[in-house]
Amino acid sequence: MSGNNNISSPARTKEIIQRYGFSFKKSLGQNFLIDQNILDKIVDAAGLNQAAGALEIGPGIGALTERLAAAAGAVTAVEIDRRLIPILRDVLASYPHVKIRNDDVLKVNLQELFAEDFTGVERVSVVANLPYYVTTPILMKLLEEKLPLDNIVVMIQKEVAERMAASPGGKEYGSLSIAVQYYSEPELVCIVPRTVFIPQPNVESAVIRLKVRERPPVEVADEKHFFEVVQASFTQRRKTIANNLKARFFPGEGRERLESLLGEAGIEPTRRGETLSIAEYARLSAVLLAAGIV
């Protein structure tokens, strides 16, 4: 797509905002993208075609939706702000395969949405410029519900993207890295300057692709327990794994039993949470479970 008719061009964005008398709501984290190259990178990263569907969350005035409509066989855009619904229906009227839903994605039954909107396509990707204040809850909902997803390609805060893609040992690596990498393979697509938005956000952004895994990289008998062990290990980052686990799983006990179980899992008690790999957390969770520590 080229020319100034694109919704994403600064002139067209301003014209649409003025025509509909739209005012930005800070509480909804509304920042509209006005850079066509970035939009192209987002859509390219999703690897869409006419046999694929796209779910967009927070479409705004439809700049990305317009690109998705050209690339995918079915598009559903979920927008929480009802003031944007008539604008979206208007600017996307020429795309019959685009469905606009006025909903909060955190409250939507996504299994039902997929069954209703994506029966005619072979695979589905989530493609979105996410509101930064709800990035993590939205992504964890998408991953935990084990939807038939191919990729999740999202624009999010740069620091959060770096944490999702971080490897063990660095200060960015934490429980979010492990949760995201348990369900998907993250890859940073590009860094996005704040100048390509109206209004400009206060933070730098990044596009990240999460390739959804068919199965997790480790075998875990009890996912809830596994994630509780991970969370507990990062309660206080400066503390050793032994100190963090003792506070959560062994309150009022001596250290001997905990240190013996850590030894069984092959983990030095003096290590910190950020040095353990997903495989080590899986082993630790298995050892604690077998010992009845829940």
mmCIF file of C-alpha atoms in Angstrom:
data_model
loop_
_atom_site.group_PDB
_atom_site.id
_atom_site.type_symbol
_atom_site.label_atom_id
_atom_site.label_comp_id
_atom_site.label_asym_id
_atom_site.label_seq_id
_atom_site.Cartn_x
_atom_site.Cartn_y
_atom_site.Cartn_z
ATOM 1 C CA MET A 1 0.000 0.000 0.000
ATOM 2 C CA SER A 2 1.270 3.429 -0.781
ATOM 3 C CA GLY A 3 0.137 7.003 -0.976
ATOM 4 C CA ASN A 4 -1.609 9.254 1.461
ATOM 5 C CA ASN A 5 -4.873 7.310 1.482
ATOM 6 C CA ASN A 6 -3.464 4.919 4.058
ATOM 7 C CA ILE A 7 -5.063 5.291 7.456
ATOM 8 C CA SER A 8 -1.523 5.254 8.889
ATOM 9 C CA SER A 9 -0.311 8.370 7.070
ATOM 10 C CA PRO A 10 -0.026 11.304 9.517
ATOM 11 C CA ALA A 11 -2.325 13.465 7.371
ATOM 12 C CA ARG A 12 -5.057 10.805 7.134
ATOM 13 C CA THR A 13 -4.791 9.938 10.845
ATOM 14 C CA LYS A 14 -5.261 13.603 11.790
ATOM 15 C CA GLU A 15 -8.098 13.976 9.288
ATOM 16 C CA ILE A 16 -9.978 10.944 10.724
ATOM 17 C CA ILE A 17 -9.460 12.134 14.314
ATOM 18 C CA GLN A 18 -10.782 15.603 13.424
ATOM 19 C CA ARG A 19 -13.701 14.351 11.318
ATOM 20 C CA TYR A 20 -15.021 12.175 14.142
ATOM 21 C CA GLY A 21 -14.058 14.600 16.933
ATOM 22 C CA PHE A 22 -12.056 11.823 18.598
ATOM 23 C CA SER A 23 -10.087 12.600 21.761
ATOM 24 C CA PHE A 24 -7.410 10.283 23.156
ATOM 25 C CA LYS A 25 -8.022 8.587 26.486
ATOM 26 C CA LYS A 26 -4.827 8.288 28.473
ATOM 27 C CA SER A 27 -6.428 5.642 30.696
ATOM 28 C CA LEU A 28 -6.721 3.319 27.665
ATOM 29 C CA GLY A 29 -3.099 3.809 26.590
ATOM 30 C CA GLN A 30 -4.101 5.034 23.134
ATOM 31 C CA ASN A 31 -1.182 5.779 20.797
ATOM 32 C CA PHE A 32 -1.867 5.527 17.061
ATOM 33 C CA LEU A 33 0.932 4.352 14.770
ATOM 34 C CA ILE A 34 1.678 6.643 11.805
ATOM 35 C CA ASP A 35 4.625 4.846 10.186
ATOM 36 C CA GLN A 36 3.939 2.633 7.177
ATOM 37 C CA ASN A 37 7.310 0.832 7.287
ATOM 38 C CA ILE A 38 6.767 -0.288 10.874
ATOM 39 C CA LEU A 39 3.271 -1.520 10.008
ATOM 40 C CA ASP A 40 4.717 -3.523 7.119
ATOM 41 C CA LYS A 41 7.340 -5.076 9.431
ATOM 42 C CA ILE A 42 4.637 -6.098 11.916
ATOM 43 C CA VAL A 43 2.481 -7.745 9.231
ATOM 44 C CA ASP A 44 5.483 -9.409 7.530
ATOM 45 C CA ALA A 45 6.609 -10.899 10.858
ATOM 46 C CA ALA A 46 3.228 -12.629 11.243
ATOM 47 C CA GLY A 47 3.685 -14.522 7.940
ATOM 48 C CA LEU A 48 0.045 -14.154 6.923
ATOM 49 C CA ASN A 49 -1.688 -15.278 3.734
ATOM 50 C CA GLN A 50 -5.265 -15.792 2.526
ATOM 51 C CA ALA A 51 -5.442 -19.144 4.346
ATOM 52 C CA ALA A 52 -4.565 -17.450 7.654
ATOM 53 C CA GLY A 53 -6.602 -15.415 10.122
ATOM 54 C CA ALA A 54 -5.518 -12.464 12.244
ATOM 55 C CA LEU A 55 -6.822 -11.364 15.629
ATOM 56 C CA GLU A 56 -6.054 -7.728 16.401
ATOM 57 C CA ILE A 57 -6.392 -6.269 19.897
ATOM 58 C CA GLY A 58 -6.821 -2.504 20.253
ATOM 59 C CA PRO A 59 -7.091 -1.507 16.570
ATOM 60 C CA GLY A 60 -7.537 2.222 17.274
ATOM 61 C CA ILE A 61 -8.688 3.810 14.014
ATOM 62 C CA GLY A 62 -7.662 0.813 11.896
ATOM 63 C CA ALA A 63 -4.169 1.582 10.536
ATOM 64 C CA LEU A 64 -2.873 -1.940 11.224
ATOM 65 C CA THR A 65 -6.303 -3.507 10.559
ATOM 66 C CA GLU A 66 -6.178 -2.136 7.018
ATOM 67 C CA ARG A 67 -2.829 -3.888 6.443
ATOM 68 C CA LEU A 68 -4.099 -7.126 7.980
ATOM 69 C CA ALA A 69 -7.190 -7.017 5.762
ATOM 70 C CA ALA A 70 -4.940 -6.996 2.685
ATOM 71 C CA ALA A 71 -2.763 -9.864 3.985
ATOM 72 C CA ALA A 72 -5.146 -12.312 5.730
ATOM 73 C CA GLY A 73 -8.269 -14.270 4.825
ATOM 74 C CA ALA A 74 -10.166 -13.343 8.006
ATOM 75 C CA VAL A 75 -9.560 -10.505 10.467
ATOM 76 C CA THR A 76 -11.216 -9.851 13.817
ATOM 77 C CA ALA A 77 -10.410 -6.616 15.635
ATOM 78 C CA VAL A 78 -11.347 -6.352 19.327
ATOM 79 C CA GLU A 79 -11.638 -2.750 20.542
ATOM 80 C CA ILE A 80 -12.572 -1.800 24.128
ATOM 81 C CA ASP A 81 -13.384 1.876 23.361
ATOM 82 C CA ARG A 82 -16.912 2.033 21.939
ATOM 83 C CA ARG A 83 -16.236 5.546 20.562
ATOM 84 C CA LEU A 84 -13.920 3.929 18.001
ATOM 85 C CA ILE A 85 -16.416 1.335 16.718
ATOM 86 C CA PRO A 86 -18.289 3.626 14.232
ATOM 87 C CA ILE A 87 -14.930 4.960 12.987
ATOM 88 C CA LEU A 88 -13.592 1.427 12.407
ATOM 89 C CA ARG A 89 -16.813 0.267 10.701
ATOM 90 C CA ASP A 90 -16.643 3.315 8.442
ATOM 91 C CA VAL A 91 -12.950 3.258 7.440
ATOM 92 C CA LEU A 92 -12.938 -0.543 6.994
ATOM 93 C CA ALA A 93 -16.311 -0.781 5.216
ATOM 94 C CA SER A 94 -14.708 -2.026 1.992
ATOM 95 C CA TYR A 95 -13.336 -5.178 3.691
ATOM 96 C CA PRO A 96 -16.187 -7.686 4.193
ATOM 97 C CA HIS A 97 -13.845 -10.237 5.819
ATOM 98 C CA VAL A 98 -13.034 -7.849 8.714
ATOM 99 C CA LYS A 99 -15.124 -8.219 11.877
ATOM 100 C CA ILE A 100 -15.155 -5.477 14.528
ATOM 101 C CA ARG A 101 -15.972 -6.467 18.106
ATOM 102 C CA ASN A 102 -16.542 -3.948 20.908
ATOM 103 C CA ASP A 103 -15.119 -5.938 23.815
ATOM 104 C CA ASP A 104 -12.475 -6.126 26.518
ATOM 105 C CA VAL A 105 -10.172 -8.919 25.343
ATOM 106 C CA LEU A 106 -9.409 -9.852 28.969
ATOM 107 C CA LYS A 107 -13.093 -10.718 29.479
ATOM 108 C CA VAL A 108 -13.765 -12.408 26.118
ATOM 109 C CA ASN A 109 -14.095 -16.184 25.805
ATOM 110 C CA LEU A 110 -11.348 -16.596 23.222
ATOM 111 C CA GLN A 111 -12.096 -20.269 22.481
ATOM 112 C CA GLU A 112 -15.621 -19.209 21.434
ATOM 113 C CA LEU A 113 -14.317 -16.239 19.445
ATOM 114 C CA PHE A 114 -11.927 -18.517 17.509
ATOM 115 C CA ALA A 115 -14.731 -21.026 16.838
ATOM 116 C CA GLU A 116 -17.038 -18.273 15.545
ATOM 117 C CA ASP A 117 -14.628 -16.100 13.562
ATOM 118 C CA PHE A 118 -11.831 -18.368 12.302
ATOM 119 C CA THR A 119 -13.470 -21.613 11.168
ATOM 120 C CA GLY A 120 -12.646 -20.910 7.527
ATOM 121 C CA VAL A 121 -8.870 -20.467 7.970
ATOM 122 C CA GLU A 122 -6.034 -22.932 8.567
ATOM 123 C CA ARG A 123 -4.157 -20.965 11.236
ATOM 124 C CA VAL A 124 -4.432 -17.764 13.230
ATOM 125 C CA SER A 125 -1.937 -15.173 14.443
ATOM 126 C CA VAL A 126 -2.468 -12.370 16.943
ATOM 127 C CA VAL A 127 -1.137 -9.106 15.509
ATOM 128 C CA ALA A 128 -1.477 -5.967 17.601
ATOM 129 C CA ASN A 129 -0.146 -2.676 18.870
ATOM 130 C CA LEU A 130 -1.020 -3.459 22.493
ATOM 131 C CA PRO A 131 -1.931 -0.889 25.152
ATOM 132 C CA TYR A 132 1.167 -0.950 27.359
ATOM 133 C CA TYR A 133 -0.640 -0.939 30.686
ATOM 134 C CA VAL A 134 -2.222 -4.359 30.010
ATOM 135 C CA THR A 135 0.463 -5.992 27.848
ATOM 136 C CA THR A 136 1.396 -8.805 30.245
ATOM 137 C CA PRO A 137 -2.148 -9.873 31.279
ATOM 138 C CA ILE A 138 -3.225 -9.975 27.611
ATOM 139 C CA LEU A 139 -0.205 -11.986 26.448
ATOM 140 C CA MET A 140 -0.430 -14.428 29.357
ATOM 141 C CA LYS A 141 -4.142 -14.971 28.650
ATOM 142 C CA LEU A 142 -3.365 -15.691 24.981
ATOM 143 C CA LEU A 143 -0.601 -18.160 25.908
ATOM 144 C CA GLU A 144 -2.193 -19.879 28.908
ATOM 145 C CA GLU A 145 -5.475 -20.617 27.149
ATOM 146 C CA LYS A 146 -3.592 -22.811 24.653
ATOM 147 C CA LEU A 147 -5.399 -21.361 21.651
ATOM 148 C CA PRO A 148 -4.680 -22.718 18.154
ATOM 149 C CA LEU A 149 -2.221 -19.897 17.510
ATOM 150 C CA ASP A 150 0.673 -19.732 15.080
ATOM 151 C CA ASN A 151 2.394 -16.454 16.006
ATOM 152 C CA ILE A 152 1.779 -13.546 18.324
ATOM 153 C CA VAL A 153 3.323 -10.403 16.839
ATOM 154 C CA VAL A 154 2.907 -7.386 19.084
ATOM 155 C CA MET A 155 4.228 -3.904 19.599
ATOM 156 C CA ILE A 156 4.955 -3.490 23.291
ATOM 157 C CA GLN A 157 7.187 -1.465 25.602
ATOM 158 C CA LYS A 158 10.855 -2.109 24.687
ATOM 159 C CA GLU A 159 11.857 -3.054 28.245
ATOM 160 C CA VAL A 160 9.063 -5.632 28.476
ATOM 161 C CA ALA A 161 10.041 -7.121 25.089
ATOM 162 C CA GLU A 162 13.652 -7.423 26.283
ATOM 163 C CA ARG A 163 12.504 -9.179 29.444
ATOM 164 C CA MET A 164 10.405 -11.649 27.443
ATOM 165 C CA ALA A 165 13.329 -12.549 25.185
ATOM 166 C CA ALA A 166 16.041 -12.551 27.909
ATOM 167 C CA SER A 167 18.361 -15.491 28.555
ATOM 168 C CA PRO A 168 19.363 -16.740 32.031
ATOM 169 C CA GLY A 169 22.020 -14.701 33.813
ATOM 170 C CA GLY A 170 21.041 -11.157 32.853
ATOM 171 C CA LYS A 171 19.134 -8.591 34.862
ATOM 172 C CA GLU A 172 16.226 -8.663 32.352
ATOM 173 C CA TYR A 173 15.661 -12.399 32.916
ATOM 174 C CA GLY A 174 12.864 -13.201 35.353
ATOM 175 C CA SER A 175 9.564 -14.987 35.869
ATOM 176 C CA LEU A 176 8.055 -13.238 32.811
ATOM 177 C CA SER A 177 10.904 -14.528 30.585
ATOM 178 C CA ILE A 178 10.315 -18.080 31.810
ATOM 179 C CA ALA A 179 6.518 -17.916 31.435
ATOM 180 C CA VAL A 180 6.724 -16.531 27.877
ATOM 181 C CA GLN A 181 9.483 -18.963 26.842
ATOM 182 C CA TYR A 182 7.609 -21.931 28.309
ATOM 183 C CA TYR A 183 4.757 -21.311 25.852
ATOM 184 C CA SER A 184 6.590 -19.689 22.919
ATOM 185 C CA GLU A 185 9.870 -18.810 21.227
ATOM 186 C CA PRO A 186 10.339 -15.021 21.444
ATOM 187 C CA GLU A 187 12.267 -13.002 18.884
ATOM 188 C CA LEU A 188 12.731 -9.222 18.768
ATOM 189 C CA VAL A 189 11.705 -7.947 15.327
ATOM 190 C CA CYS A 190 12.611 -4.256 15.623
ATOM 191 C CA ILE A 191 12.935 -1.299 17.990
ATOM 192 C CA VAL A 192 10.396 1.471 17.388
ATOM 193 C CA PRO A 193 11.057 5.148 18.202
ATOM 194 C CA ARG A 194 8.369 7.108 20.037
ATOM 195 C CA THR A 195 8.198 9.642 17.167
ATOM 196 C CA VAL A 196 6.083 7.294 15.007
ATOM 197 C CA PHE A 197 2.977 7.618 17.193
ATOM 198 C CA ILE A 198 0.213 10.155 17.755
ATOM 199 C CA PRO A 199 0.378 11.082 20.631
ATOM 200 C CA GLN A 200 3.970 10.105 21.417
ATOM 201 C CA PRO A 201 4.295 7.609 24.300
ATOM 202 C CA ASN A 202 6.756 8.218 27.143
ATOM 203 C CA VAL A 203 8.679 5.009 26.431
ATOM 204 C CA GLU A 204 10.480 3.299 23.567
ATOM 205 C CA SER A 205 8.662 0.432 21.910
ATOM 206 C CA ALA A 206 9.624 -2.828 20.232
ATOM 207 C CA VAL A 207 7.939 -5.373 18.008
ATOM 208 C CA ILE A 208 8.307 -8.932 19.292
ATOM 209 C CA ARG A 209 7.242 -12.180 17.655
ATOM 210 C CA LEU A 210 6.259 -15.088 19.895
ATOM 211 C CA LYS A 211 6.230 -18.321 17.885
ATOM 212 C CA VAL A 212 3.739 -20.405 19.848
ATOM 213 C CA ARG A 213 5.171 -23.813 20.744
ATOM 214 C CA GLU A 214 3.288 -27.024 20.010
ATOM 215 C CA ARG A 215 4.552 -28.309 23.333
ATOM 216 C CA PRO A 216 6.632 -26.745 26.136
ATOM 217 C CA PRO A 217 10.442 -27.164 26.039
ATOM 218 C CA VAL A 218 10.347 -29.092 29.354
ATOM 219 C CA GLU A 219 8.028 -31.713 30.786
ATOM 220 C CA VAL A 220 6.202 -30.485 33.870
ATOM 221 C CA ALA A 221 3.807 -32.652 35.889
ATOM 222 C CA ASP A 222 2.030 -29.683 37.498
ATOM 223 C CA GLU A 223 2.208 -26.351 35.638
ATOM 224 C CA LYS A 224 0.693 -24.389 38.522
ATOM 225 C CA HIS A 225 3.363 -25.690 40.918
ATOM 226 C CA PHE A 226 6.132 -25.067 38.371
ATOM 227 C CA PHE A 227 5.131 -21.407 37.998
ATOM 228 C CA GLU A 228 4.770 -20.990 41.770
ATOM 229 C CA VAL A 229 8.358 -22.207 42.212
ATOM 230 C CA VAL A 230 9.503 -19.770 39.503
ATOM 231 C CA GLN A 231 7.599 -16.842 41.074
ATOM 232 C CA ALA A 232 8.938 -17.638 44.537
ATOM 233 C CA SER A 233 12.516 -17.753 43.238
ATOM 234 C CA PHE A 234 12.260 -14.129 42.076
ATOM 235 C CA THR A 235 10.412 -12.710 45.110
ATOM 236 C CA GLN A 236 13.508 -10.747 46.091
ATOM 237 C CA ARG A 237 15.962 -10.721 43.242
ATOM 238 C CA ARG A 238 19.006 -10.008 45.397
ATOM 239 C CA LYS A 239 18.393 -13.026 47.595
ATOM 240 C CA THR A 240 19.686 -16.519 46.871
ATOM 241 C CA ILE A 241 17.350 -19.174 45.597
ATOM 242 C CA ALA A 242 17.573 -20.930 48.981
ATOM 243 C CA ASN A 243 16.454 -17.818 50.877
ATOM 244 C CA ASN A 244 13.563 -17.103 48.503
ATOM 245 C CA LEU A 245 12.314 -20.707 48.499
ATOM 246 C CA LYS A 246 12.635 -20.989 52.272
ATOM 247 C CA ALA A 247 10.352 -17.989 52.777
ATOM 248 C CA ARG A 248 7.692 -19.440 50.447
ATOM 249 C CA PHE A 249 7.844 -23.216 50.963
ATOM 250 C CA PHE A 250 9.686 -23.828 54.257
ATOM 251 C CA PRO A 251 8.572 -21.116 56.717
ATOM 252 C CA GLY A 252 9.560 -21.873 60.299
ATOM 253 C CA GLU A 253 11.812 -24.795 59.259
ATOM 254 C CA GLY A 254 15.573 -25.130 59.278
ATOM 255 C CA ARG A 255 17.508 -25.045 56.004
ATOM 256 C CA GLU A 256 18.712 -28.670 55.990
ATOM 257 C CA ARG A 257 15.734 -30.198 54.161
ATOM 258 C CA LEU A 258 15.589 -27.389 51.572
ATOM 259 C CA GLU A 259 19.322 -27.605 50.864
ATOM 260 C CA SER A 260 19.113 -31.365 50.539
ATOM 261 C CA LEU A 261 16.270 -31.036 47.976
ATOM 262 C CA LEU A 262 18.181 -28.360 46.058
ATOM 263 C CA GLY A 263 21.149 -30.765 45.977
ATOM 264 C CA GLU A 264 18.866 -33.478 44.630
ATOM 265 C CA ALA A 265 17.837 -31.086 41.838
ATOM 266 C CA GLY A 266 21.527 -30.306 41.154
ATOM 267 C CA ILE A 267 21.216 -26.653 42.185
ATOM 268 C CA GLU A 268 23.641 -24.808 44.459
ATOM 269 C CA PRO A 269 21.704 -23.061 47.286
ATOM 270 C CA THR A 270 23.807 -19.895 46.830
ATOM 271 C CA ARG A 271 22.653 -19.330 43.250
ATOM 272 C CA ARG A 272 20.157 -16.592 42.411
ATOM 273 C CA GLY A 273 16.867 -17.095 40.589
ATOM 274 C CA GLU A 274 18.028 -15.353 37.411
ATOM 275 C CA THR A 275 20.823 -17.918 36.830
ATOM 276 C CA LEU A 276 18.512 -20.930 36.522
ATOM 277 C CA SER A 277 17.332 -22.197 33.144
ATOM 278 C CA ILE A 278 13.788 -23.379 32.429
ATOM 279 C CA ALA A 279 15.072 -26.980 32.562
ATOM 280 C CA GLU A 280 16.520 -26.391 36.044
ATOM 281 C CA TYR A 281 13.224 -24.916 37.258
ATOM 282 C CA ALA A 282 11.361 -27.928 35.861
ATOM 283 C CA ARG A 283 13.750 -30.269 37.711
ATOM 284 C CA LEU A 284 13.424 -28.265 40.936
ATOM 285 C CA SER A 285 9.614 -28.276 40.732
ATOM 286 C CA ALA A 286 9.634 -32.068 40.172
ATOM 287 C CA VAL A 287 11.883 -32.660 43.207
ATOM 288 C CA LEU A 288 9.767 -30.418 45.480
ATOM 289 C CA LEU A 289 6.538 -32.048 44.261
ATOM 290 C CA ALA A 290 7.930 -35.556 44.863
ATOM 291 C CA ALA A 291 8.819 -34.478 48.420
ATOM 292 C CA GLY A 292 5.267 -33.189 48.952
ATOM 293 C CA ILE A 293 6.323 -29.517 49.052
ATOM 294 C CA VAL A 294 3.435 -27.543 47.552
#
